[in-house]
């Protein structure tokens, strides 16, 4: 009788240990996925910053070309008259 009486708490302890191990494994998996997400987010931010820098350079070159084109049009207009 005492063996049966002790077996139920031992079974429950084993069940609790199994649940704890599953929780630890799930937590580690969540941690790994979170770290992966953070890494991907950093990569995305870096690439977006590169795109932004490139767009700034394009805008600067465009402005320069626009000013040069205006100067050229002005010089051509001078020769017409």
XYZ file of C-alpha atoms in Angstrom:
81
model
C 0.000 0.000 0.000
C 2.780 2.426 0.863
C 4.465 1.792 -2.493
C 1.241 2.695 -4.317
C 0.772 5.675 -2.003
C 4.238 6.997 -2.933
C 3.998 6.136 -6.622
C 1.336 8.793 -7.361
C 3.444 11.731 -6.071
C 6.502 10.324 -7.860
C 4.527 10.100 -11.101
C 3.399 13.691 -10.618
C 6.967 14.806 -9.964
C 8.098 13.054 -13.148
C 5.304 14.792 -15.044
C 6.307 18.174 -13.594
C 9.947 17.540 -14.513
C 8.900 16.641 -18.064
C 6.828 19.833 -18.304
C 9.746 21.870 -16.961
C 12.075 20.331 -19.560
C 9.582 21.126 -22.329
C 9.320 24.690 -21.067
C 13.100 25.057 -21.041
C 13.323 23.689 -24.582
C 10.538 26.002 -25.747
C 12.215 28.964 -24.073
C 15.508 28.153 -25.799
C 13.737 27.839 -29.150
C 12.001 31.175 -28.562
C 15.322 32.744 -27.594
C 16.950 31.406 -30.771
C 14.104 32.729 -32.924
C 14.230 36.105 -31.168
C 17.986 36.357 -31.747
C 17.458 35.450 -35.401
C 14.753 38.087 -35.706
C 16.999 40.715 -34.119
C 19.816 39.791 -36.479
C 17.496 40.024 -39.487
C 16.203 43.359 -38.223
C 19.755 44.718 -37.973
C 20.514 43.492 -41.501
C 17.330 45.152 -42.764
C 18.176 48.409 -40.988
C 21.703 48.368 -42.447
C 20.348 47.786 -45.951
C 17.725 50.506 -45.563
C 20.445 52.900 -44.395
C 22.517 51.989 -47.474
C 19.499 52.651 -49.696
C 18.923 55.990 -47.978
C 22.593 56.948 -48.429
C 22.424 55.984 -52.101
C 19.255 58.007 -52.598
C 20.959 61.031 -51.006
C 23.897 60.648 -53.411
C 21.530 60.328 -56.381
C 19.667 63.430 -55.269
C 22.924 65.354 -54.912
C 24.112 64.295 -58.371
C 20.707 65.155 -59.816
C 20.855 68.638 -58.292
C 24.367 69.148 -59.675
C 23.298 68.010 -63.139
C 20.250 70.257 -62.985
C 22.425 73.281 -62.175
C 24.884 72.397 -64.934
C 22.035 71.977 -67.423
C 20.656 75.399 -66.432
C 24.085 76.988 -66.831
C 24.454 75.332 -70.227
C 21.006 76.572 -71.328
C 21.923 80.072 -70.188
C 25.199 79.992 -72.182
C 23.370 78.693 -75.266
C 20.835 81.500 -74.896
C 23.668 84.043 -74.795
C 24.976 82.813 -78.151
C 21.535 83.019 -79.758
C 21.338 86.757 -79.230
